Coordinates of C-alpha atoms in Angstrom, one line a residue:
Chain G
X655 CA 105.9 175.2 57.9
X656 CA 106.3 173.1 54.8
X657 CA 106.0 176.2 52.8
X658 CA 109.2 177.6 54.2
X659 CA 111.4 175.0 52.6
X660 CA 109.7 175.1 49.2
X661 CA 108.5 178.5 48.3
X662 CA 110.4 178.6 45.0
X663 CA 109.4 176.7 41.8
X664 CA 105.6 176.8 42.3
X665 CA 105.0 177.5 38.6
X666 CA 105.9 174.1 37.1
X667 CA 103.5 172.1 39.2
X668 CA 104.8 169.9 42.1
X669 CA 108.4 168.6 41.5
X670 CA 110.0 165.8 43.4
X671 CA 111.2 168.0 46.2
X672 CA 107.7 169.5 46.7
X673 CA 106.1 166.1 46.6
X674 CA 108.5 164.9 49.2
X675 CA 108.0 168.0 51.3
X676 CA 104.2 167.4 51.2
X677 CA 104.8 164.0 52.8
X678 CA 107.0 165.6 55.4
X679 CA 110.5 165.0 53.9
X680 CA 112.4 168.2 53.5
X681 CA 115.7 169.7 54.6
X682 CA 114.6 169.9 58.2
X683 CA 113.6 166.2 58.2
X684 CA 117.2 165.4 57.1
X685 CA 118.5 166.6 60.4
X686 CA 117.4 163.3 61.9
X687 CA 119.6 161.3 59.6
X688 CA 123.0 161.6 61.5
X689 CA 121.4 160.3 64.7
X690 CA 119.5 157.6 62.9
X691 CA 122.6 156.4 61.2
X692 CA 124.5 156.5 64.5
X693 CA 121.8 154.4 66.2
X694 CA 121.6 151.9 63.3
X695 CA 125.4 151.4 63.3
X696 CA 125.9 151.2 67.0
X697 CA 122.7 149.8 68.4
X698 CA 120.8 147.9 65.7
X699 CA 123.8 146.5 63.9
X700 CA 125.6 145.1 67.0
X701 CA 122.3 143.6 68.2
X702 CA 121.8 141.9 64.8
X703 CA 125.4 140.9 64.6
X704 CA 125.3 139.4 68.1
X705 CA 122.1 137.6 67.3
X706 CA 123.7 136.0 64.2
X707 CA 126.9 135.4 66.0
X708 CA 125.1 133.4 68.7
X709 CA 124.2 130.8 66.1
X710 CA 127.8 130.5 64.9
X711 CA 129.3 128.6 67.9
X712 CA 133.0 127.8 68.1
X713 CA 132.1 124.1 67.7
X714 CA 129.0 122.1 67.2
X715 CA 125.8 122.8 65.3
X716 CA 124.1 126.1 65.0
X717 CA 122.2 125.7 68.3
X718 CA 125.2 124.5 70.2
X719 CA 125.5 127.6 72.4
X720 CA 121.9 127.5 73.4
X721 CA 122.1 123.7 74.1
X722 CA 125.1 124.3 76.3
X723 CA 123.3 127.1 78.2
X724 CA 120.2 125.0 78.9
X725 CA 122.0 121.7 79.7
X726 CA 124.7 123.1 82.0
X727 CA 123.4 124.1 85.4
X728 CA 126.3 126.4 85.8
X729 CA 124.7 128.4 83.1
X730 CA 120.9 127.9 83.4
X731 CA 121.0 128.4 87.2
X732 CA 121.9 132.0 86.5
X733 CA 118.4 132.7 85.3
X734 CA 116.9 131.5 88.6
X735 CA 119.6 133.4 90.5
X736 CA 118.9 136.6 88.7
X737 CA 115.1 136.3 89.0
X738 CA 115.5 135.3 92.6
X739 CA 117.2 138.6 93.3
X740 CA 115.4 141.0 90.9
X741 CA 111.8 140.0 91.4
X742 CA 111.7 140.2 95.2
X743 CA 113.7 143.4 95.2
X744 CA 111.5 145.1 92.6
X745 CA 108.3 144.1 94.5
X746 CA 109.7 145.3 97.8
X747 CA 110.8 148.6 96.3
X748 CA 107.4 149.1 94.7
X749 CA 105.5 148.1 97.9
X750 CA 107.6 150.6 99.9
X751 CA 107.5 153.3 97.3
X752 CA 103.7 153.4 97.2
X753 CA 102.9 154.4 100.8
X754 CA 105.9 156.7 100.9
X755 CA 104.9 158.6 97.7
X756 CA 101.3 158.9 99.0
X757 CA 102.7 160.6 102.1
X758 CA 105.2 162.7 100.3
X759 CA 102.6 164.0 97.8
X760 CA 101.1 165.9 100.7
X761 CA 104.4 167.7 101.5
X762 CA 105.0 171.1 100.3
X763 CA 108.8 171.0 100.3
X764 CA 109.6 167.7 98.5
X765 CA 112.8 169.0 97.0
X766 CA 115.1 168.2 99.9
X767 CA 113.9 164.6 100.1
X768 CA 114.1 164.0 96.4
X769 CA 117.6 165.5 96.3
X770 CA 118.8 163.1 99.1
X771 CA 117.2 160.2 97.3
X772 CA 118.8 161.1 94.0
X773 CA 122.2 160.7 95.6
X774 CA 122.5 156.9 95.4
X775 CA 121.3 156.9 91.8
X776 CA 123.9 159.5 90.7
X777 CA 126.7 157.9 92.7
X778 CA 126.1 154.6 90.9
X779 CA 126.2 150.9 91.9
X780 CA 130.0 150.7 92.2
X781 CA 130.2 153.3 94.9
X782 CA 127.2 151.9 96.7
X783 CA 128.9 148.5 96.6
X784 CA 132.1 149.9 98.0
X785 CA 130.3 151.8 100.7
X786 CA 128.1 148.9 101.8
X787 CA 131.2 146.6 102.0
X788 CA 132.4 148.8 104.9
X789 CA 129.0 149.7 106.3
X790 CA 127.4 146.3 106.4
X791 CA 130.6 144.4 107.2
X792 CA 131.1 142.6 110.5
X793 CA 132.9 145.6 112.0
X794 CA 130.7 148.1 110.2
X795 CA 128.4 150.7 111.9
X796 CA 125.2 148.7 111.0
X797 CA 126.2 145.6 112.9
X798 CA 127.8 147.6 115.6
X799 CA 124.5 149.5 116.2
X800 CA 122.4 146.4 116.3
X801 CA 124.8 144.8 118.8
X802 CA 124.8 147.9 121.0
X803 CA 121.0 148.1 120.9
X804 CA 120.9 144.4 121.9
X805 CA 119.1 143.0 118.9
X806 CA 121.8 140.5 118.1
X807 CA 124.8 138.9 119.8
X808 CA 126.9 138.1 116.8
X809 CA 127.4 140.4 113.8
X810 CA 125.1 139.4 111.0
X811 CA 126.7 138.2 107.8
X812 CA 125.5 140.7 105.3
X813 CA 128.3 141.0 102.7
X814 CA 129.6 138.5 100.2
X815 CA 126.2 136.8 100.0
X816 CA 122.7 137.2 98.7
X817 CA 121.8 139.9 101.2
X818 CA 124.6 142.2 100.3
X819 CA 123.4 142.4 96.7
X820 CA 119.8 142.6 97.9
X821 CA 120.7 145.7 100.1
X822 CA 122.6 147.4 97.3
X823 CA 119.6 146.9 94.9
X824 CA 117.3 148.4 97.5
X825 CA 119.6 151.4 98.1
X826 CA 119.9 152.2 94.4
X827 CA 116.5 150.8 93.3
X828 CA 114.1 152.3 95.9
X829 CA 114.8 155.9 95.0
X830 CA 114.4 155.1 91.4
X831 CA 111.1 153.3 92.0
X832 CA 109.9 156.0 94.4
X833 CA 110.6 159.0 92.1
X834 CA 108.8 157.2 89.2
X835 CA 105.8 156.3 91.5
X836 CA 105.7 159.9 92.9
X837 CA 105.4 161.3 89.4
X838 CA 102.4 159.0 88.7
X839 CA 100.7 159.6 92.0
X840 CA 101.0 163.4 91.7
X841 CA 99.6 163.2 88.2
X842 CA 96.2 162.1 89.5
X843 CA 93.6 164.8 90.0
X844 CA 93.0 165.2 93.8
X845 CA 89.4 166.2 93.0
X846 CA 88.7 162.5 92.4
X847 CA 89.8 161.7 95.9
X848 CA 87.8 164.6 97.3
X849 CA 84.7 163.4 95.5
X850 CA 85.1 159.9 97.0
X851 CA 85.7 161.4 100.5
X852 CA 82.5 163.5 100.1
X853 CA 80.6 160.4 99.3
X854 CA 81.8 158.9 102.5
X855 CA 84.7 156.7 101.5
X856 CA 87.4 156.2 104.1
X857 CA 91.2 156.2 103.4
X858 CA 91.4 152.5 102.5
X859 CA 88.3 152.6 100.3
X860 CA 89.7 155.7 98.5
X861 CA 93.0 154.0 97.9
X862 CA 91.6 150.6 96.7
X863 CA 88.6 151.9 94.7
X864 CA 89.8 155.2 93.4
X865 CA 93.6 155.4 93.3
X866 CA 94.7 151.9 92.8
X867 CA 92.7 151.2 89.6
X868 CA 93.9 154.5 88.1
X869 CA 97.5 153.9 89.1
X870 CA 97.8 150.3 88.0
X871 CA 99.1 151.1 84.5
X872 CA 101.7 153.4 86.0
X873 CA 102.7 150.8 88.5
X874 CA 103.1 148.3 85.7
X875 CA 105.5 150.6 83.9
X876 CA 107.3 151.4 87.1
X877 CA 107.6 147.7 87.9
X878 CA 109.1 147.0 84.4
X879 CA 111.6 149.8 84.5
X880 CA 112.8 148.9 88.0
X881 CA 112.8 145.2 87.2
X882 CA 115.0 145.7 84.1
X883 CA 117.5 147.7 86.3
X884 CA 117.6 145.0 88.9
X885 CA 117.7 142.2 86.4
X886 CA 120.9 143.5 84.8
X887 CA 122.7 143.9 88.2
X888 CA 126.4 143.5 87.6
X889 CA 129.0 145.4 89.7
X890 CA 127.4 144.8 93.1
X891 CA 126.8 141.1 92.4
X892 CA 130.5 140.8 91.9
X893 CA 131.7 143.0 94.6
X894 CA 129.1 142.5 97.3
X895 CA 127.8 139.0 96.5
X896 CA 129.3 135.6 95.9
X897 CA 129.9 135.8 92.1
X898 CA 130.6 132.0 92.0
X899 CA 127.6 131.0 94.0
X900 CA 124.2 132.3 95.0
X901 CA 124.6 135.7 93.2
X902 CA 126.1 134.4 90.0
X903 CA 123.7 136.4 87.9
X904 CA 123.2 136.2 84.2
X905 CA 125.3 139.3 83.4
X906 CA 128.3 137.7 85.2
X907 CA 127.9 134.6 83.0
X908 CA 127.8 136.8 79.8
X909 CA 130.8 138.8 81.0
X910 CA 132.8 135.7 81.8
X911 CA 132.0 134.1 78.5
X912 CA 133.2 137.2 76.6
X913 CA 136.2 138.4 78.6
X914 CA 137.5 135.3 80.4
X915 CA 136.8 132.6 77.8
X916 CA 137.0 135.0 74.9
X917 CA 134.0 133.1 73.4
X918 CA 132.1 136.0 71.9
X919 CA 129.6 133.7 70.3
X920 CA 128.7 132.2 73.6
X921 CA 128.6 135.6 75.2
X922 CA 126.2 136.8 72.6
X923 CA 124.0 133.8 73.2
X924 CA 123.9 134.6 76.9
X925 CA 123.1 138.3 76.2
X926 CA 120.3 137.2 73.8
X927 CA 118.8 134.9 76.4
X928 CA 119.1 137.7 79.0
X929 CA 117.3 140.1 76.7
X930 CA 114.6 137.6 76.0
X931 CA 113.9 136.8 79.6
X932 CA 113.6 140.5 80.4
X933 CA 111.4 141.1 77.5
X934 CA 109.2 138.2 78.3
X935 CA 108.6 139.5 81.9
X936 CA 108.0 143.1 80.7
X937 CA 105.5 141.9 78.0
X938 CA 103.7 139.8 80.6
X939 CA 103.4 142.7 83.1
X940 CA 102.4 145.2 80.4
X941 CA 99.8 142.8 79.0
X942 CA 98.1 142.5 82.4
X943 CA 97.9 146.3 82.4
X944 CA 95.0 146.0 79.9
X945 CA 92.9 144.5 82.6
X946 CA 92.6 147.8 84.3
X947 CA 91.0 151.2 83.6
X948 CA 92.6 153.3 81.0
X949 CA 91.5 156.8 80.5
X950 CA 91.9 160.4 81.7
X951 CA 92.7 160.9 85.3
X952 CA 95.0 163.9 85.4
X953 CA 92.3 166.5 85.6
X954 CA 92.4 169.8 83.7
X955 CA 95.6 171.2 85.1
X956 CA 97.8 171.2 82.0
Chain I
X875 CA 94.2 167.5 99.9
X876 CA 92.5 165.4 102.6
X877 CA 94.2 165.0 105.9
X878 CA 93.0 162.2 108.1
X879 CA 93.1 162.9 111.8
X880 CA 92.1 159.5 113.2
X881 CA 94.5 157.6 115.4
X882 CA 95.1 154.9 112.8
X883 CA 96.0 157.5 110.1
X884 CA 98.5 159.1 112.5
X885 CA 100.1 155.7 113.3
X886 CA 100.3 155.0 109.6
X887 CA 102.0 158.3 109.0
X888 CA 104.5 157.6 111.7
X889 CA 105.2 154.2 110.3
X890 CA 105.8 155.6 106.8
X891 CA 108.0 158.4 108.0
X892 CA 110.1 156.1 110.1
X893 CA 110.6 153.9 107.0
X894 CA 111.9 157.0 105.1
X895 CA 114.0 158.0 108.1
X896 CA 115.5 154.5 108.3
X897 CA 116.4 154.5 104.6
X898 CA 117.9 158.0 104.6
X899 CA 119.9 157.3 107.8
X900 CA 121.4 154.1 106.4
X901 CA 122.2 155.9 103.1
X902 CA 124.0 158.8 104.8
X903 CA 125.8 156.5 107.2
X904 CA 127.0 154.4 104.3
X905 CA 128.5 157.5 102.7
X906 CA 129.9 158.7 106.0
X907 CA 131.6 155.3 106.4
X908 CA 133.5 155.8 103.2
X909 CA 134.5 159.4 104.1
X910 CA 135.5 158.5 107.6
X911 CA 137.5 155.5 106.5
X912 CA 139.4 157.6 103.9
X913 CA 140.7 159.9 106.7
X914 CA 141.5 157.0 109.2
X915 CA 144.9 155.9 110.3
X916 CA 143.8 152.6 111.8
X917 CA 140.1 151.5 112.1
X918 CA 139.5 148.0 113.3
X919 CA 136.9 147.0 115.9
X920 CA 136.0 150.5 117.1
X921 CA 133.3 153.0 116.5
X922 CA 135.7 155.6 115.2
X923 CA 139.2 155.3 113.9
X924 CA 142.2 155.7 116.3
X925 CA 143.6 158.8 114.5
X926 CA 143.1 161.0 111.5
X927 CA 145.3 161.5 108.5
X928 CA 145.2 162.8 104.9
X929 CA 148.0 160.6 103.6
X930 CA 145.7 158.1 102.0
X931 CA 144.7 160.8 99.4
X932 CA 148.3 161.3 98.3
X933 CA 149.0 157.5 98.2
X934 CA 145.7 156.9 96.3
X935 CA 146.6 159.7 94.0
X936 CA 149.9 158.1 93.0
X937 CA 148.9 154.4 93.4
X938 CA 145.9 154.7 91.1
X939 CA 147.4 157.3 88.8
X940 CA 144.3 159.4 89.6
X941 CA 145.5 162.4 87.6
X942 CA 145.6 160.4 84.4
X943 CA 142.3 158.8 85.2
X944 CA 140.6 162.1 85.9
X945 CA 141.9 163.6 82.7
X946 CA 140.6 160.7 80.7
X947 CA 137.3 160.8 82.5
X948 CA 136.8 164.5 81.7
X949 CA 137.9 164.1 78.1
X950 CA 135.4 161.2 77.6
X951 CA 132.6 163.0 79.4
X952 CA 133.2 166.3 77.6
X953 CA 133.2 164.6 74.2
X954 CA 130.1 162.6 75.0
X955 CA 128.3 165.7 76.1
X956 CA 129.2 167.7 73.0
X957 CA 128.6 164.9 70.5
X958 CA 125.3 163.7 72.0
X959 CA 124.2 167.4 72.1
X960 CA 125.0 167.9 68.4
X961 CA 123.5 164.6 67.2
X962 CA 120.6 164.7 69.7
X963 CA 119.3 168.2 69.4
X964 CA 119.3 168.2 65.5
X965 CA 117.4 164.9 65.5
X966 CA 115.0 166.1 68.2
X967 CA 114.3 169.3 66.1
X968 CA 113.4 167.3 63.0
X969 CA 111.2 164.9 65.1
X970 CA 109.5 167.7 66.9
X971 CA 108.7 169.8 63.8
X972 CA 108.0 167.3 61.0
X973 CA 105.6 164.4 60.6
X974 CA 106.8 161.9 58.1
X975 CA 106.2 158.2 57.4
X976 CA 108.2 156.0 59.7
X977 CA 108.5 158.5 62.4
X978 CA 107.0 156.2 65.1
X979 CA 109.5 153.5 64.1
X980 CA 112.3 156.0 64.5
X981 CA 111.1 157.1 67.9
X982 CA 111.0 153.5 69.0
X983 CA 114.5 153.0 67.7
X984 CA 115.6 155.9 69.9
X985 CA 113.6 154.6 72.9
X986 CA 115.1 151.1 72.9
X987 CA 118.6 151.9 74.1
X988 CA 117.1 153.6 77.2
X989 CA 114.8 150.6 78.0
X990 CA 117.3 147.9 77.4
X991 CA 119.9 147.9 80.2
X992 CA 123.5 148.7 79.1
X993 CA 124.9 145.3 79.9
X994 CA 122.5 143.5 77.6
X995 CA 123.4 145.6 74.5
X996 CA 126.9 146.3 75.8
X997 CA 128.1 142.8 75.2
X998 CA 127.2 142.6 71.5
X999 CA 128.4 146.2 71.1
X1000 CA 131.7 145.4 72.7
X1001 CA 132.1 142.3 70.4
X1002 CA 131.6 144.5 67.4
X1003 CA 134.0 147.2 68.7
X1004 CA 136.6 144.5 69.4
X1005 CA 136.3 143.2 65.8
X1006 CA 136.8 146.7 64.4
X1007 CA 139.7 147.4 66.8
X1008 CA 138.0 150.4 68.3
X1009 CA 137.5 148.8 71.8
X1010 CA 140.3 149.5 74.2
X1011 CA 140.9 152.9 72.7
X1012 CA 139.7 156.3 73.9
X1013 CA 137.3 156.7 71.0
X1014 CA 135.8 153.2 71.7
X1015 CA 134.8 154.4 75.1
X1016 CA 133.3 157.6 73.7
X1017 CA 131.3 155.8 71.0
X1018 CA 130.0 153.2 73.5
X1019 CA 128.9 155.9 75.9
X1020 CA 127.1 157.8 73.1
X1021 CA 124.7 154.9 72.5
X1022 CA 122.3 155.7 75.4
X1023 CA 123.1 159.4 75.6
X1024 CA 122.1 160.4 72.1
X1025 CA 118.6 158.9 72.5
X1026 CA 118.4 160.4 75.9
X1027 CA 119.0 164.0 74.6
X1028 CA 116.5 163.4 71.8
X1029 CA 113.7 162.3 74.1
X1030 CA 114.3 165.1 76.6
X1031 CA 114.5 167.7 73.8
X1032 CA 111.4 166.7 71.7
X1033 CA 108.8 168.0 74.2
X1034 CA 110.9 171.0 74.9
X1035 CA 111.1 171.9 71.2
X1036 CA 107.4 171.2 70.6
X1037 CA 106.4 173.8 73.2
X1038 CA 108.3 176.5 71.2
X1039 CA 105.8 178.1 68.8
X1040 CA 106.8 177.5 65.2
X1041 CA 105.3 180.9 64.3
X1042 CA 108.3 182.6 65.9
X1043 CA 110.5 180.9 63.3
X1044 CA 108.1 181.7 60.5
X1045 CA 108.2 185.4 61.6
X1046 CA 112.0 185.4 61.5
X1047 CA 111.8 184.0 58.0
X1048 CA 109.3 186.6 56.9
X1049 CA 111.7 189.3 58.1
X1050 CA 114.4 187.8 55.9
X1051 CA 116.5 185.7 58.3
X1052 CA 118.5 183.0 56.6
X1053 CA 118.9 179.6 58.2
X1054 CA 122.1 180.5 60.0
X1055 CA 120.7 183.8 61.4
X1056 CA 117.5 182.0 62.4
X1057 CA 119.6 179.4 64.2
X1058 CA 121.9 181.9 66.0
X1059 CA 119.4 184.6 66.9
X1060 CA 116.1 182.8 67.3
X1061 CA 116.4 179.1 67.9
X1062 CA 119.6 178.9 70.0
X1063 CA 118.4 181.4 72.7
X1064 CA 115.1 179.7 72.9
X1065 CA 116.5 176.2 73.1
X1066 CA 119.4 177.0 75.4
X1067 CA 117.7 176.2 78.7
X1068 CA 116.5 172.8 77.4
X1069 CA 119.9 172.0 75.9
X1070 CA 121.7 172.9 79.1
X1071 CA 119.4 170.8 81.3
X1072 CA 119.7 167.8 78.9
X1073 CA 123.5 168.0 78.7
X1074 CA 123.9 168.3 82.4
X1075 CA 121.9 165.2 82.9
X1076 CA 124.0 163.5 80.3
X1077 CA 127.1 164.6 82.1
X1078 CA 126.0 163.3 85.5
X1079 CA 124.9 160.0 83.9
X1080 CA 128.1 159.5 81.9
X1081 CA 130.4 160.0 84.9
X1082 CA 128.5 157.2 86.7
X1083 CA 128.1 155.0 83.6
X1084 CA 129.9 151.9 84.6
X1085 CA 128.8 149.0 82.4
X1086 CA 129.5 150.3 78.9
X1087 CA 132.9 151.9 79.8
X1088 CA 133.9 148.7 81.7
X1089 CA 133.1 146.5 78.7
X1090 CA 135.1 148.5 76.1
X1091 CA 137.8 150.3 78.1
X1092 CA 141.5 149.4 77.8
X1093 CA 144.2 150.2 80.4
X1094 CA 144.7 153.7 79.2
X1095 CA 141.0 154.6 78.6
X1096 CA 139.5 153.8 82.0
X1097 CA 137.2 156.3 83.5
X1098 CA 137.1 157.0 87.3
X1099 CA 134.2 154.7 88.0
X1100 CA 135.9 151.7 86.2
X1101 CA 139.2 152.4 88.0
X1102 CA 137.3 152.4 91.3
X1103 CA 135.6 149.0 90.4
X1104 CA 139.0 147.4 89.6
X1105 CA 140.4 148.8 92.9
X1106 CA 137.5 147.3 94.9
X1107 CA 137.7 144.1 92.9
X1108 CA 141.3 143.7 93.8
X1109 CA 140.8 144.7 97.4
X1110 CA 143.3 143.1 99.7
X1111 CA 146.2 144.2 97.5
X1112 CA 145.9 147.8 98.8
X1113 CA 144.8 149.4 102.0
X1114 CA 141.0 149.8 102.4
X1115 CA 141.6 153.5 103.2
X1116 CA 143.4 154.1 100.0
X1117 CA 140.4 152.7 98.0
X1118 CA 138.0 154.8 100.1
X1119 CA 140.1 157.9 99.4
X1120 CA 139.6 157.2 95.7
X1121 CA 135.9 156.6 96.3
X1122 CA 135.7 160.0 97.9
X1123 CA 137.5 161.6 94.9
X1124 CA 134.9 159.9 92.7
X1125 CA 132.0 161.1 95.0
X1126 CA 133.3 164.7 94.9
X1127 CA 133.6 164.6 91.1
X1128 CA 130.0 163.4 90.7
X1129 CA 128.5 165.5 93.4
X1130 CA 130.0 168.8 92.2
X1131 CA 128.2 168.2 88.9
X1132 CA 125.1 167.0 90.6
X1133 CA 124.8 170.2 92.6
X1134 CA 125.3 172.3 89.4
X1135 CA 122.8 170.2 87.6
X1136 CA 120.2 170.5 90.4
X1137 CA 120.2 174.3 90.0
X1138 CA 118.8 173.8 86.5
X1139 CA 116.8 170.5 86.6
X1140 CA 114.3 168.8 88.8
X1141 CA 115.8 165.8 90.7
X1142 CA 113.1 163.5 89.3
X1143 CA 114.5 164.2 85.8
X1144 CA 117.6 162.3 86.6
X1145 CA 115.4 159.2 86.8
X1146 CA 112.7 159.8 84.3
X1147 CA 113.3 161.5 80.9
X1148 CA 111.3 164.6 81.6
X1149 CA 108.0 165.6 83.0
X1150 CA 106.3 164.7 79.8
X1151 CA 104.9 161.3 80.9
X1152 CA 101.2 161.4 81.4
X1153 CA 99.6 159.6 84.2
X1154 CA 97.9 157.0 82.0

């Protein structure tokens, strides 16, 4: 391939162009430059800019924003609020997704189910929030059905509180977690399970001693990706929750600092803290992945 | 596959399927609520509305200036699709065909915007865009939306390009094709299915991309999903049915493209990048 770009000028020994081509830099490599510049300008630069800006507060010393965040419960409570929502939701989604994907993997026609489950993801959190406001409201079909069936006497209060946001995160988060889990579960060679069954392992033993150790790394990644989505919840926390109380999540704090107080320095600090907390949890989960088996498990299919 | 036939296994299967059924029923009922409400004359305290009407659509159409919003949405989405295709496919080609020092770092750079949620990098990005005066404008919205879509196209296209045999390109060179001819007659036809799939996924994702558009959009550069957010946020000012009518318009716009996209891509690709992730 490298020969294509530099077939001329072979007689004078390697010139600069040929030496670069030998290292892999030639005209084709240059095609990556526009996207790289774009990414540097609009992703790396803003992040670096925000990081520096967070140390240049409107007033006070260079750490004033961070001191304000960690001394004002109106700010630091947002971390607990966000984790209190995102961790249980992610765990629940993962716990539900595992048995469902083990069942769905046996199905021949998975397409209909996956198509239905892709709906809430494509519709997005704003529409789900709007739909749930009606559906879970005191006059909505959900409460009405429960009353008709005799489970409750009074409508449950499910919107404008913690549970509204929780429900919206399950509606958009479960399909996401499920589709990721399914791709990991179907990637494991069924011959391994058959071998275990031949040797007399029952369903639980096959799951705990064959599948689970093999799937643990995949589950760790699924947990991280789902967690990061739930952690950055914004529209449904405003529309379906109590944005001033129990669902004042960290993204609301960042948004308010930027667009209600116009304090971009404080907003950047909150965004940096948000990124840091996310990263800390992701690193923690991925590090624990090393405790499990890593190696081939996909068989000789592809 | 092994199928257990014991009683416990059957009960377990029933439990799992009822869980899936419960989820799907609630999901569909939620969507049905929005659609029913948008056609309702008066709906308070009953299972179904008292009467049916379509007038909410005309009132929503004028109240929310839906025509303008739709035009902006399609312009934004169209430009995002074209630009991310142009930037993403070229970069993916270079990354798939060449090995050079710093390649892993570059791939990491393209991976990060997909792993970090939009609201985290959106706030510093919005700050920079406001300083440059780009935020609030049409181009500000386009540029902000490109940040996750360019890496998305790159990462979907790399495995697709890698599976095309480079010998085909070499053969075209041997028979005297110049770069332009090689691109038009050899590469483009081979890459087209992959590009189509990647760009349809970008399209579906961009219509529903709320956070980035929300952070940088001005009054004249709102897309449909942001306009919907503001309508729900200020609920009480307008009739619920009017907002629901707008939500149905939004659903219709998204679902048309989803149906088209699903003819070319696997539903799981909307969630994951592609089927390239190994199981370990």
